PDB file of C-alpha atoms in Angstrom:
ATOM      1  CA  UNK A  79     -39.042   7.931  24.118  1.00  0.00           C
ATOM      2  CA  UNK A  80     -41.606  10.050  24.351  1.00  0.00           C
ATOM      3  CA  UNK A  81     -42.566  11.118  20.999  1.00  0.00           C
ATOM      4  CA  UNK A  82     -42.303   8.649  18.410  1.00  0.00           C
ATOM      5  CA  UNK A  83     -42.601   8.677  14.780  1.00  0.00           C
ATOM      6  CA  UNK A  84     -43.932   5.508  12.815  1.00  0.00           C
ATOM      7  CA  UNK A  85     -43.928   5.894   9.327  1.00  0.00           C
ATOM      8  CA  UNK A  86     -46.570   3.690   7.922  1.00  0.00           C
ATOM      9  CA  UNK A  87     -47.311   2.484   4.377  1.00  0.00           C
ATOM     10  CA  UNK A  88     -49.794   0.070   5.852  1.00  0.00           C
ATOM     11  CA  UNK A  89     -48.053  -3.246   5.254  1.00  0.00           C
ATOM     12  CA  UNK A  90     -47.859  -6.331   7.930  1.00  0.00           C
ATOM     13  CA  UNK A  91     -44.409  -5.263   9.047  1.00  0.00           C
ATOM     14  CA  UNK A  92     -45.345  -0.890   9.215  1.00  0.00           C
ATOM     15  CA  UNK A  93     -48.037  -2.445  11.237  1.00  0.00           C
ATOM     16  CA  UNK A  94     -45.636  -4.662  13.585  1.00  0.00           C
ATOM     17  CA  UNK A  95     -43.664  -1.530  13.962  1.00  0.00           C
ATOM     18  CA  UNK A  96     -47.013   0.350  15.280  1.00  0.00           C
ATOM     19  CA  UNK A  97     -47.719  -2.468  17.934  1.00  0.00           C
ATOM     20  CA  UNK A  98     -44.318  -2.208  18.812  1.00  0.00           C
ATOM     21  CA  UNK A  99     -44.391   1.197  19.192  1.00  0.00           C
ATOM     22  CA  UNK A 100     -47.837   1.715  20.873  1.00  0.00           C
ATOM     23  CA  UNK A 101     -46.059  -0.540  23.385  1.00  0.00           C
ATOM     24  CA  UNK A 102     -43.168   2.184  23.890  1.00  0.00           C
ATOM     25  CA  UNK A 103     -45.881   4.703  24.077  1.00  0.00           C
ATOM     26  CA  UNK A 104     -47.452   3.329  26.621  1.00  0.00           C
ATOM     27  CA  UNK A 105     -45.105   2.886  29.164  1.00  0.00           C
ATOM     28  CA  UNK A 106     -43.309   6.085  28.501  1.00  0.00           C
ATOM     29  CA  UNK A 107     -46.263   7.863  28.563  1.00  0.00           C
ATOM     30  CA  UNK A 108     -45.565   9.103  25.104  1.00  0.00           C
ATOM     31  CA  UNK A 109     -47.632   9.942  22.240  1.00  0.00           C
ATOM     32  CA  UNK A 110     -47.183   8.316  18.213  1.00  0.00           C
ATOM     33  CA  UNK A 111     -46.990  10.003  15.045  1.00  0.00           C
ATOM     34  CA  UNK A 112     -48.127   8.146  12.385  1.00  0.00           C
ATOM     35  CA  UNK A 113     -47.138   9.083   9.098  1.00  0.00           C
ATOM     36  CA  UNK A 114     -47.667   8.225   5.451  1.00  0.00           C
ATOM     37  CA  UNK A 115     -45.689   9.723   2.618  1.00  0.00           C
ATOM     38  CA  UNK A 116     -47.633   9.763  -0.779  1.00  0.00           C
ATOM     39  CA  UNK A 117     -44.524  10.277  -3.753  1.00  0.00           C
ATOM     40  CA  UNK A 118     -46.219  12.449  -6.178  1.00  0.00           C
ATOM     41  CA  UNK A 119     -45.594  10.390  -9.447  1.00  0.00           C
ATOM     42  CA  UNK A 120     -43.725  11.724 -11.997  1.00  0.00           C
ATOM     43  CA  UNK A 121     -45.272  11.759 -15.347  1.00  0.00           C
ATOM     44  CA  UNK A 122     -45.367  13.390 -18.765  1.00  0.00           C
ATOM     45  CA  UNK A 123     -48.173  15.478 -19.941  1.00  0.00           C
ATOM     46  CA  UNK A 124     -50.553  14.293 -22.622  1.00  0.00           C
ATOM     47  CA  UNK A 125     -53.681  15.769 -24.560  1.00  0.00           C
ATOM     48  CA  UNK A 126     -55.725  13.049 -22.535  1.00  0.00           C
ATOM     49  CA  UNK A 127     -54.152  13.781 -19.073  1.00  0.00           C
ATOM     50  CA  UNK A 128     -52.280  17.203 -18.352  1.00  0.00           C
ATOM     51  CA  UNK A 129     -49.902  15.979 -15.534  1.00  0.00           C
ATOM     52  CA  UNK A 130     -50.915  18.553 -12.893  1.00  0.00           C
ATOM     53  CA  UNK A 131     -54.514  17.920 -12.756  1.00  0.00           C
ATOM     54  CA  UNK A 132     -53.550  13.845 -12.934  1.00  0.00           C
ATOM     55  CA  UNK A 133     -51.520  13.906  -9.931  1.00  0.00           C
ATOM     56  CA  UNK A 134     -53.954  16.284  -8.104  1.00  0.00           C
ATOM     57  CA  UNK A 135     -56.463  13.664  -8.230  1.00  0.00           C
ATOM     58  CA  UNK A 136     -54.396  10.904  -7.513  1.00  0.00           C
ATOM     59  CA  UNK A 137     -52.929  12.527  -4.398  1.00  0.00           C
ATOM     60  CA  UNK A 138     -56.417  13.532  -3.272  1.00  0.00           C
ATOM     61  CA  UNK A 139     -57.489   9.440  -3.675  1.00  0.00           C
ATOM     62  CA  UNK A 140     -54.455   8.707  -1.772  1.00  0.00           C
ATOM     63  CA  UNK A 141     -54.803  10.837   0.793  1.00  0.00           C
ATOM     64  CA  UNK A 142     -58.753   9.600   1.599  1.00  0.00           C
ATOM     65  CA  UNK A 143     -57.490   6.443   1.145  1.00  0.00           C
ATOM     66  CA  UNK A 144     -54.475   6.585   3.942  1.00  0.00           C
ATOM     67  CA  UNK A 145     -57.220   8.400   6.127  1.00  0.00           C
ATOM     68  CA  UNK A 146     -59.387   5.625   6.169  1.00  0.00           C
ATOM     69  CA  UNK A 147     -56.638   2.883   6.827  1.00  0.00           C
ATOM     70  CA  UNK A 148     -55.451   4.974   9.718  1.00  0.00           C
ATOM     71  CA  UNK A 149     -59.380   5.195  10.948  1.00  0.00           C
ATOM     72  CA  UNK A 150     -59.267   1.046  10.403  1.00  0.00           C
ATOM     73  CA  UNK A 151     -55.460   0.606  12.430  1.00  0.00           C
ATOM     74  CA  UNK A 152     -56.273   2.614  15.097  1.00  0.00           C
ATOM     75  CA  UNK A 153     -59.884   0.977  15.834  1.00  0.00           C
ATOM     76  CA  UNK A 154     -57.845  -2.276  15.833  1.00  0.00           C
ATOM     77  CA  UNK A 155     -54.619  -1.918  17.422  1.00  0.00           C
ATOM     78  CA  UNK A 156     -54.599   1.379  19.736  1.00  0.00           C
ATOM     79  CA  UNK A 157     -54.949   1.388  23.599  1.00  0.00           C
ATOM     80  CA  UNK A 158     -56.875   3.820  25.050  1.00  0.00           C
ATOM     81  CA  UNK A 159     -55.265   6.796  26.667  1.00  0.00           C
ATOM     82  CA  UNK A 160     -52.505   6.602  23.894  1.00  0.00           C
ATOM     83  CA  UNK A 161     -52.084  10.060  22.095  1.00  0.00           C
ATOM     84  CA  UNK A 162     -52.135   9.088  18.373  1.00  0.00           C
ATOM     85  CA  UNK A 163     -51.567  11.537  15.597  1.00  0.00           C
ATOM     86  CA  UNK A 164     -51.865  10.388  12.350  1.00  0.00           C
ATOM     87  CA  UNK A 165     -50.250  12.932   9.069  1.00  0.00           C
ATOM     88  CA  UNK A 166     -50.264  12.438   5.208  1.00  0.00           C
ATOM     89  CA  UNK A 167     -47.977  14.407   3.841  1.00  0.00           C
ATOM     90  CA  UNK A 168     -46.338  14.514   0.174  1.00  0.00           C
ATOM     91  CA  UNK A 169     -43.218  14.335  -1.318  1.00  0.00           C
ATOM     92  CA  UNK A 170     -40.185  12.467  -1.362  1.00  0.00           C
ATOM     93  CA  UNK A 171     -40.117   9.842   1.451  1.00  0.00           C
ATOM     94  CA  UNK A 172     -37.121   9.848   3.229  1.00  0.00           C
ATOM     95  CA  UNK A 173     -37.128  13.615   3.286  1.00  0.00           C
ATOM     96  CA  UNK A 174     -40.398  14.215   4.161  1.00  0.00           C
ATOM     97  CA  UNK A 175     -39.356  11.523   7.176  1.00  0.00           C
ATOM     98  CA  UNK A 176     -36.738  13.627   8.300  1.00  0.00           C
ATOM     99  CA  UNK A 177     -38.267  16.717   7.680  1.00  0.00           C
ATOM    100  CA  UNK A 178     -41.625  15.342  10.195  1.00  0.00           C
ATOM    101  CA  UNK A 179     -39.012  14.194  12.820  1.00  0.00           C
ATOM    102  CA  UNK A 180     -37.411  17.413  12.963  1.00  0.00           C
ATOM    103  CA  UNK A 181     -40.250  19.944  13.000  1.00  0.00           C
ATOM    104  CA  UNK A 182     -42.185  17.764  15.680  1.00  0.00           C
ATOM    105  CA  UNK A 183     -39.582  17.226  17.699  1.00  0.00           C
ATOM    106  CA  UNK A 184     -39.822  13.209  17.916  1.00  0.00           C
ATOM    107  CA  UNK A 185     -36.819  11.400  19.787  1.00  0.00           C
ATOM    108  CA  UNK A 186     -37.803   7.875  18.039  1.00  0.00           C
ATOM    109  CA  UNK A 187     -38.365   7.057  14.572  1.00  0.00           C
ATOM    110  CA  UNK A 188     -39.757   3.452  14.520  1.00  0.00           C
ATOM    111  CA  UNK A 189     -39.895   1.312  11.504  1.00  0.00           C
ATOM    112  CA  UNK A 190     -40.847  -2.077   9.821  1.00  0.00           C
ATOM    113  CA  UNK A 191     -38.825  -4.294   7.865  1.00  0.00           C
ATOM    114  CA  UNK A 192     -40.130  -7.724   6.030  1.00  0.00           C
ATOM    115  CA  UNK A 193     -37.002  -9.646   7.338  1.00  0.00           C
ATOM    116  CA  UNK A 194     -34.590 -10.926   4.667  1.00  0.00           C
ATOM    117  CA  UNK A 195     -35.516  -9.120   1.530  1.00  0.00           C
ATOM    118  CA  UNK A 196     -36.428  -5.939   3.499  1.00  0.00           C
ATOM    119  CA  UNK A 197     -33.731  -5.531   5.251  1.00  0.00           C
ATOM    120  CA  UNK A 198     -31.504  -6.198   1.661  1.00  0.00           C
ATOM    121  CA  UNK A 199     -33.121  -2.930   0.511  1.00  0.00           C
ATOM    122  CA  UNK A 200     -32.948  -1.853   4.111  1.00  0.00           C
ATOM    123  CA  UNK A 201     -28.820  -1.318   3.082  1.00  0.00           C
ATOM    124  CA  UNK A 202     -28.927  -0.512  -0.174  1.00  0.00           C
ATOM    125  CA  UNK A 203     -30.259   2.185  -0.878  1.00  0.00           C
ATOM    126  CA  UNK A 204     -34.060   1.618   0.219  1.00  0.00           C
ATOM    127  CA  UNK A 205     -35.522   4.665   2.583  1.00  0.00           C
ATOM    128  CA  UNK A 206     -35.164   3.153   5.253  1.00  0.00           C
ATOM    129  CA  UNK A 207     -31.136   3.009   5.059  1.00  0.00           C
ATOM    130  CA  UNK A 208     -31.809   6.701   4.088  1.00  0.00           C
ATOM    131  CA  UNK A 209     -33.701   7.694   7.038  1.00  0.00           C
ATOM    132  CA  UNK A 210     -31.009   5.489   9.326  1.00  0.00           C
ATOM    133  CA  UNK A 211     -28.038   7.005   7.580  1.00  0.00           C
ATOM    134  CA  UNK A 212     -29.135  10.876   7.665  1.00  0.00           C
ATOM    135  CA  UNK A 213     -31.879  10.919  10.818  1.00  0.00           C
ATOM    136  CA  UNK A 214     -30.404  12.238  14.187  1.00  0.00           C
ATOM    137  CA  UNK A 215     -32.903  10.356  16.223  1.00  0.00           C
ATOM    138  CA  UNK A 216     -32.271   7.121  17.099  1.00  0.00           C
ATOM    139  CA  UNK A 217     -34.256   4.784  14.531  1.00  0.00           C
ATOM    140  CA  UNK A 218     -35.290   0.960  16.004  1.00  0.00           C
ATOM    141  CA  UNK A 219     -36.154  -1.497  13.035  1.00  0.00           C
ATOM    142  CA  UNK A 220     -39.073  -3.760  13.273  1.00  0.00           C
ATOM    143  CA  UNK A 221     -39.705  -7.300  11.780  1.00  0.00           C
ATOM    144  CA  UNK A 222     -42.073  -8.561  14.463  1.00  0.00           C
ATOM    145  CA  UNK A 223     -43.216  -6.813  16.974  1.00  0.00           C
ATOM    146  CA  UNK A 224     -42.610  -8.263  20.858  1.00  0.00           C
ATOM    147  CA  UNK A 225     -43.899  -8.029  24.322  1.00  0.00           C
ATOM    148  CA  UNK A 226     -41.850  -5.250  25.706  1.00  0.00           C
ATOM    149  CA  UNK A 227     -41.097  -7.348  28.838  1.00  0.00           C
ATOM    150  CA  UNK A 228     -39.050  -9.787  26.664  1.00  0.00           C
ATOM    151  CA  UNK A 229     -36.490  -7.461  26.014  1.00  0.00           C
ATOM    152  CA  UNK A 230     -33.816  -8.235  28.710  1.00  0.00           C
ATOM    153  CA  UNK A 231     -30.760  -8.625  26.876  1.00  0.00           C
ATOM    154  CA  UNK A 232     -28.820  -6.246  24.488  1.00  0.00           C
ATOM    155  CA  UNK A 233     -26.128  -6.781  22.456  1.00  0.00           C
ATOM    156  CA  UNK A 234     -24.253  -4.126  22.063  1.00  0.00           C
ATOM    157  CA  UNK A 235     -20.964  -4.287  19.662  1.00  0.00           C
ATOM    158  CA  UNK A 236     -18.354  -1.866  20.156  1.00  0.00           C
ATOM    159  CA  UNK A 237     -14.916  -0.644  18.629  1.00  0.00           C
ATOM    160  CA  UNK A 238     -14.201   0.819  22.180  1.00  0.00           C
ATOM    161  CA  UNK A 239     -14.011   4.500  20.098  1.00  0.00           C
ATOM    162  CA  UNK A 240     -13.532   6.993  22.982  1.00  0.00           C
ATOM    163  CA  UNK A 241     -15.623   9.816  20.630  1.00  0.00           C
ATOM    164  CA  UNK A 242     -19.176   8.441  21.562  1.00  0.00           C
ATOM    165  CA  UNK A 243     -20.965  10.568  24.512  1.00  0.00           C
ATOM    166  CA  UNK A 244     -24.038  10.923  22.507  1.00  0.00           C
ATOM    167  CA  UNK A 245     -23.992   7.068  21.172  1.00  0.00           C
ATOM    168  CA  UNK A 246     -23.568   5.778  24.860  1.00  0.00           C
ATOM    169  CA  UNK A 247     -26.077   8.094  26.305  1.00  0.00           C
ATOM    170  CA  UNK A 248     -28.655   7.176  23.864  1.00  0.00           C
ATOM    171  CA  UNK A 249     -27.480   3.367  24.822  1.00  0.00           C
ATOM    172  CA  UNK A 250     -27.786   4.016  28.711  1.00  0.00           C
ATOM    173  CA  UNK A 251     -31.244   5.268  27.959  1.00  0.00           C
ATOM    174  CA  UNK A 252     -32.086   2.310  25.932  1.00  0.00           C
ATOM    175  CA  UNK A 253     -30.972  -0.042  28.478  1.00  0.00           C
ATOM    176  CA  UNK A 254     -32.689   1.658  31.427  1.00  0.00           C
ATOM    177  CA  UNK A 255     -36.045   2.186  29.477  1.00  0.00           C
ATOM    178  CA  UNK A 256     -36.292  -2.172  29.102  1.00  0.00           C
ATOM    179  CA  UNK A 257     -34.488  -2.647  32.394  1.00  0.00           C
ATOM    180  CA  UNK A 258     -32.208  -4.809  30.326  1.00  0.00           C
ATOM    181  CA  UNK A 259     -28.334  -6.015  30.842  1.00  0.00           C
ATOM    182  CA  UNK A 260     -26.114  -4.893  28.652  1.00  0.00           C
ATOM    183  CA  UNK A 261     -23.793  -7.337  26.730  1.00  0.00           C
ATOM    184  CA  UNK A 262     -20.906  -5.052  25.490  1.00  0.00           C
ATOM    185  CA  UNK A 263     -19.046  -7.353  22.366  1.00  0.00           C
ATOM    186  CA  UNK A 264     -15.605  -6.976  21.148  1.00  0.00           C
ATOM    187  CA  UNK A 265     -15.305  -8.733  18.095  1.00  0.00           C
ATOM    188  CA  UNK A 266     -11.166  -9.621  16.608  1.00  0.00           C
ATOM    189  CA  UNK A 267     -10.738  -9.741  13.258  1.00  0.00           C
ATOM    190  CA  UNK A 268      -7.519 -11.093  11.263  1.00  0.00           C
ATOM    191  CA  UNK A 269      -7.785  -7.161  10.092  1.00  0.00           C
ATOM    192  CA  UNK A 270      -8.044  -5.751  13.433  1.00  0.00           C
ATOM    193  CA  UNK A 271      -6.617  -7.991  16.340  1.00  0.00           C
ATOM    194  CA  UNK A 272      -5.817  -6.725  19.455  1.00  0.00           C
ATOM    195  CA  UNK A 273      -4.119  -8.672  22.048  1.00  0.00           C
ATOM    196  CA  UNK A 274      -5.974 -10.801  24.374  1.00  0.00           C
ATOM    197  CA  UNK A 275      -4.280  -9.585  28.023  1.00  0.00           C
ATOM    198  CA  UNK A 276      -5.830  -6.019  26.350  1.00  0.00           C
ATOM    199  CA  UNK A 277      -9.009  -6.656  26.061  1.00  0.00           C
ATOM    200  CA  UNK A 278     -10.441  -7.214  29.210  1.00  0.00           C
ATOM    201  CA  UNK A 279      -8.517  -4.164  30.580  1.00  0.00           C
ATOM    202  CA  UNK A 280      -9.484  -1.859  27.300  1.00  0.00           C
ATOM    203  CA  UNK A 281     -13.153  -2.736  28.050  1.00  0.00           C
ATOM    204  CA  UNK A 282     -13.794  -1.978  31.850  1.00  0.00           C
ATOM    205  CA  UNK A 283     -12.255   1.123  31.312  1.00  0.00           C
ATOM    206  CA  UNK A 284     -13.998   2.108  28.400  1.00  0.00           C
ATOM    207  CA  UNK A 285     -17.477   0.964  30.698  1.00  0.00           C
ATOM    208  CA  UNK A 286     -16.306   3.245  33.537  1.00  0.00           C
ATOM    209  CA  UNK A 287     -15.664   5.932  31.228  1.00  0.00           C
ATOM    210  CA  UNK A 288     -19.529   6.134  29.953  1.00  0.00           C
ATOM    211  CA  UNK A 289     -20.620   4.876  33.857  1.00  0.00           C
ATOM    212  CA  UNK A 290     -22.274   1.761  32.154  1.00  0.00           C
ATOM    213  CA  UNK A 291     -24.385  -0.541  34.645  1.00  0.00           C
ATOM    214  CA  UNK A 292     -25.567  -3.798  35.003  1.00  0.00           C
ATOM    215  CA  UNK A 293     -23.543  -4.923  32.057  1.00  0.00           C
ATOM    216  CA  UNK A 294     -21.190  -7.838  30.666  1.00  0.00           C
ATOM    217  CA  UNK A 295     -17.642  -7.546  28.771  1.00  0.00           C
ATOM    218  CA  UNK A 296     -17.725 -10.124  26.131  1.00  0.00           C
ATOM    219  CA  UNK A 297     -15.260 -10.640  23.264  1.00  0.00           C
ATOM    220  CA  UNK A 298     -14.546 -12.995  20.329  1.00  0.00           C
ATOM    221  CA  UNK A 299     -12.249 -13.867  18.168  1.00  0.00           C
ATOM    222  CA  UNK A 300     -13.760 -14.658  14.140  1.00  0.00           C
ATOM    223  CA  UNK A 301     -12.807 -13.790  10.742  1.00  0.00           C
ATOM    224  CA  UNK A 302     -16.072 -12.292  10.236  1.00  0.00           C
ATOM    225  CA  UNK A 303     -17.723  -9.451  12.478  1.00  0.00           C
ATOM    226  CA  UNK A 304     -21.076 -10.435  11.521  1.00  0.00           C
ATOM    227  CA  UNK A 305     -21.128 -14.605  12.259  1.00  0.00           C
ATOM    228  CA  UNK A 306     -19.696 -13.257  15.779  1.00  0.00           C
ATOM    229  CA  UNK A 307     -22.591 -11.172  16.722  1.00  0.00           C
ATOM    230  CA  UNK A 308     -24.871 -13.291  15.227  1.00  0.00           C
ATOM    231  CA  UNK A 309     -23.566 -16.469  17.177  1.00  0.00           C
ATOM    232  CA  UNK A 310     -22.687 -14.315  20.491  1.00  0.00           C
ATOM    233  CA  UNK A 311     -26.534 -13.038  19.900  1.00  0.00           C
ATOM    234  CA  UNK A 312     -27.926 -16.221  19.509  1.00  0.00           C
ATOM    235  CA  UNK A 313     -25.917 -18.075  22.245  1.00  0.00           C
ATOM    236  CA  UNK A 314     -26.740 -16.010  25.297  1.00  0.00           C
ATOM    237  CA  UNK A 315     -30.897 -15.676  23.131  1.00  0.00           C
ATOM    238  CA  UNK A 316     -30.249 -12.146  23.881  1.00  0.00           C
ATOM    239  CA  UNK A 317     -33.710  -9.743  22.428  1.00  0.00           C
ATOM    240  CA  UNK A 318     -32.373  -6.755  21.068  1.00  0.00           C
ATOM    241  CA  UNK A 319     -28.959  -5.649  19.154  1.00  0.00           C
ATOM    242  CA  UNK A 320     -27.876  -1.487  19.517  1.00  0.00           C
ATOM    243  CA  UNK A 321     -25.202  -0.505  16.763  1.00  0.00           C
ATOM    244  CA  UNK A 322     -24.104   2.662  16.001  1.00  0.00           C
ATOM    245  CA  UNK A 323     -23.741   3.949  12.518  1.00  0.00           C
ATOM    246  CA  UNK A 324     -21.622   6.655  10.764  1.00  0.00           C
ATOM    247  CA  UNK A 325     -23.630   9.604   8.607  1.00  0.00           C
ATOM    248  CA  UNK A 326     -21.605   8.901   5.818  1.00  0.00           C
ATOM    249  CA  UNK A 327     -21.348   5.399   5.407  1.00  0.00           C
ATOM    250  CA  UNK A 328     -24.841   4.277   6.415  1.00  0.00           C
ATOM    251  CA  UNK A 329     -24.353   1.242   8.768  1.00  0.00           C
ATOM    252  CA  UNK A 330     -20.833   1.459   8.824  1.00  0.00           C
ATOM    253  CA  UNK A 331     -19.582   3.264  11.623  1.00  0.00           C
ATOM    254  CA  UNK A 332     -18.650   0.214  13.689  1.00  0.00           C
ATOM    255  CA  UNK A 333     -19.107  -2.329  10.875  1.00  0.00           C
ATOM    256  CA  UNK A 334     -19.336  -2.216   6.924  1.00  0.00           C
ATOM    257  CA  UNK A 335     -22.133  -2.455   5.259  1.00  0.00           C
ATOM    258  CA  UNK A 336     -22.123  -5.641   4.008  1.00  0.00           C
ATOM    259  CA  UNK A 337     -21.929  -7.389   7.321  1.00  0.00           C
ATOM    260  CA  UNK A 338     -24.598  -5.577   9.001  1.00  0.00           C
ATOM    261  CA  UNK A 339     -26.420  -6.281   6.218  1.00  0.00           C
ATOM    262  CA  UNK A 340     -25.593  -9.643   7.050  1.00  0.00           C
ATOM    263  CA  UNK A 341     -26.658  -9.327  10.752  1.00  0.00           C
ATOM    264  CA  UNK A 342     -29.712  -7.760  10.354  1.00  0.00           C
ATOM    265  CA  UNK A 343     -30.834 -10.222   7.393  1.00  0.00           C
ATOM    266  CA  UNK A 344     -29.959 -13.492   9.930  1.00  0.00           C
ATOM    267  CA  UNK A 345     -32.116 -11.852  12.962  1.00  0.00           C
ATOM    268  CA  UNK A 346     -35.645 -11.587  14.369  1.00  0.00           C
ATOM    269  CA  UNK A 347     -34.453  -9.533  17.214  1.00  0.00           C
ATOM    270  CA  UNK A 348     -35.160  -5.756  16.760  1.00  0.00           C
ATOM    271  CA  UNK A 349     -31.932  -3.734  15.992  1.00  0.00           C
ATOM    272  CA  UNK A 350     -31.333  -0.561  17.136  1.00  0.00           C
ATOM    273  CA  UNK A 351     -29.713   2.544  15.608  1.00  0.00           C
ATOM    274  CA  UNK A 352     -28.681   5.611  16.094  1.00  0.00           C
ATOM    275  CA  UNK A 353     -26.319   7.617  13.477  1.00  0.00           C
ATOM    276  CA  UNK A 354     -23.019   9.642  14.390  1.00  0.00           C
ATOM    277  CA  UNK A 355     -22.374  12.490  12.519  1.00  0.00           C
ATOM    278  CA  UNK A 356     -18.661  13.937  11.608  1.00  0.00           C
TER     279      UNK A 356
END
């Protein structure tokens, strides 16, 4: 986590996601991108107000204006010794996201969400589900931001898929950077029940197989995937949940999208992701 992106549109919860991430920075002597993505708006030309020369102005005022905020966030919230760059750039905003990532080589994209109703739009449709669904870097959602040595305890819900070297490697990382268990779930559903003398056998093999440490082999039985995390999550008041997610289907790899919508909208915790291509 040494280079992380924070896009930033300047509200309370793109500013919990900074603190958060200045945190990260900090003790992985790693630098932050800060980024703000003006959309050019889209208008038809009139006599009054030819469309090029309107938006030229208006991206020029929101460009000076971004500046300043960044000048005003930094002087407020940034440590000393932290490497901060901060980038306005135009276009389309998940793209442009992407696009940032990519050509400065970040290995974390971190990002706010306003809880409940953010994380709605979070799954459908909004840019952050873009960014999540179509980013290769791991992406770590926001709603308040924490003192890193909180984090302790991760959930971490599995299907036990044998395809997922890059997924568990990102996970080992995670857990090693917080020095935090890991709580490996198995959640049954009346859909996809496996048997019970199974389970425990099916999981310490599949923790061998990806050399997992200091972790826990948990399982439950519901007929929703979602209340089981949730409850399993808030039982042992564990601080962070790591999911993977599928390039196609947005947050659906392990789950569908309605319950981690569900998951996510129930919990303070940050969540984790990082997306599995085909």
């Amino acid at each position: 986590m040494k280079k992380i992106l924070v896009p930033c549109d300047f509200s309370d919860s793109a500013i919990q996601a900074f603190k958060f991430a200045l945190q990260i920075a900090k003790q992985s002597k790693g630098e932050i991108i800060l980024l703000h993505v003006v959309e050019p708006p889209f208008l038809r030309g009139t006599m009054l107000v030819p469309p090029l020369y309107f938006e030229e102005n208006f991206l020029n005022d929101m460009t000076v204006s971004a500046e300043k905020n960044f000048e005003e966030l930094k002087s407020k919230w940034a440590n000393e010794g932290i490497k901060i760059h901060t980038l306005v750039e135009h276009g389309p905003t998940t793209k442009t996201i992407n696009r940032i990532a990519e050509e400065n080589k970040a290995d974390l994209i971190v990002m706010g969400t306003q809880g409940a109703t953010g994380f709605k739009e979070f799954l459908v449709g909004s840019n952050t589900e873009k960014v999540v669904r179509f980013s290769s870097l791991p992406v770590l959602a926001i709603r308040k931001s924490l003192e890193l040595s909180r984090i302790k305890n991760i959930v971490f819900p599995t299907t036990l898929d044998p395809k997922q070297n890059k997924l568990l490697s990102h996970i080992r990382e995670l857990q090693n950077f917080f020095s935090a268990k890991l709580h490996l779930l198995l959640v049954n559903t009346p859909h996809n029940m496996k048997r019970t003398s199974d389970e425990k056998v099916m999981m310490e093999e599949y923790a061998k197989e990806f050399d997992l440490q200091n972790y826990t082999i948990n399982t439950r039985n519901d007929f929703y995937e979602s209340d089981s995390i949730i409850n399993f999550t808030n039982e042992i008041q564990a601080d962070m949940i790591a999911m993977g997610t599928h390039s196609r289907k947005g947050l659906a790899h392990l789950f569908s999208g309605s319950m981690t919508e569900d998951v996510v909208n129930r919990m303070d915790c940050p969540i984790w992701t990082y997306s599995i291509k085909d």
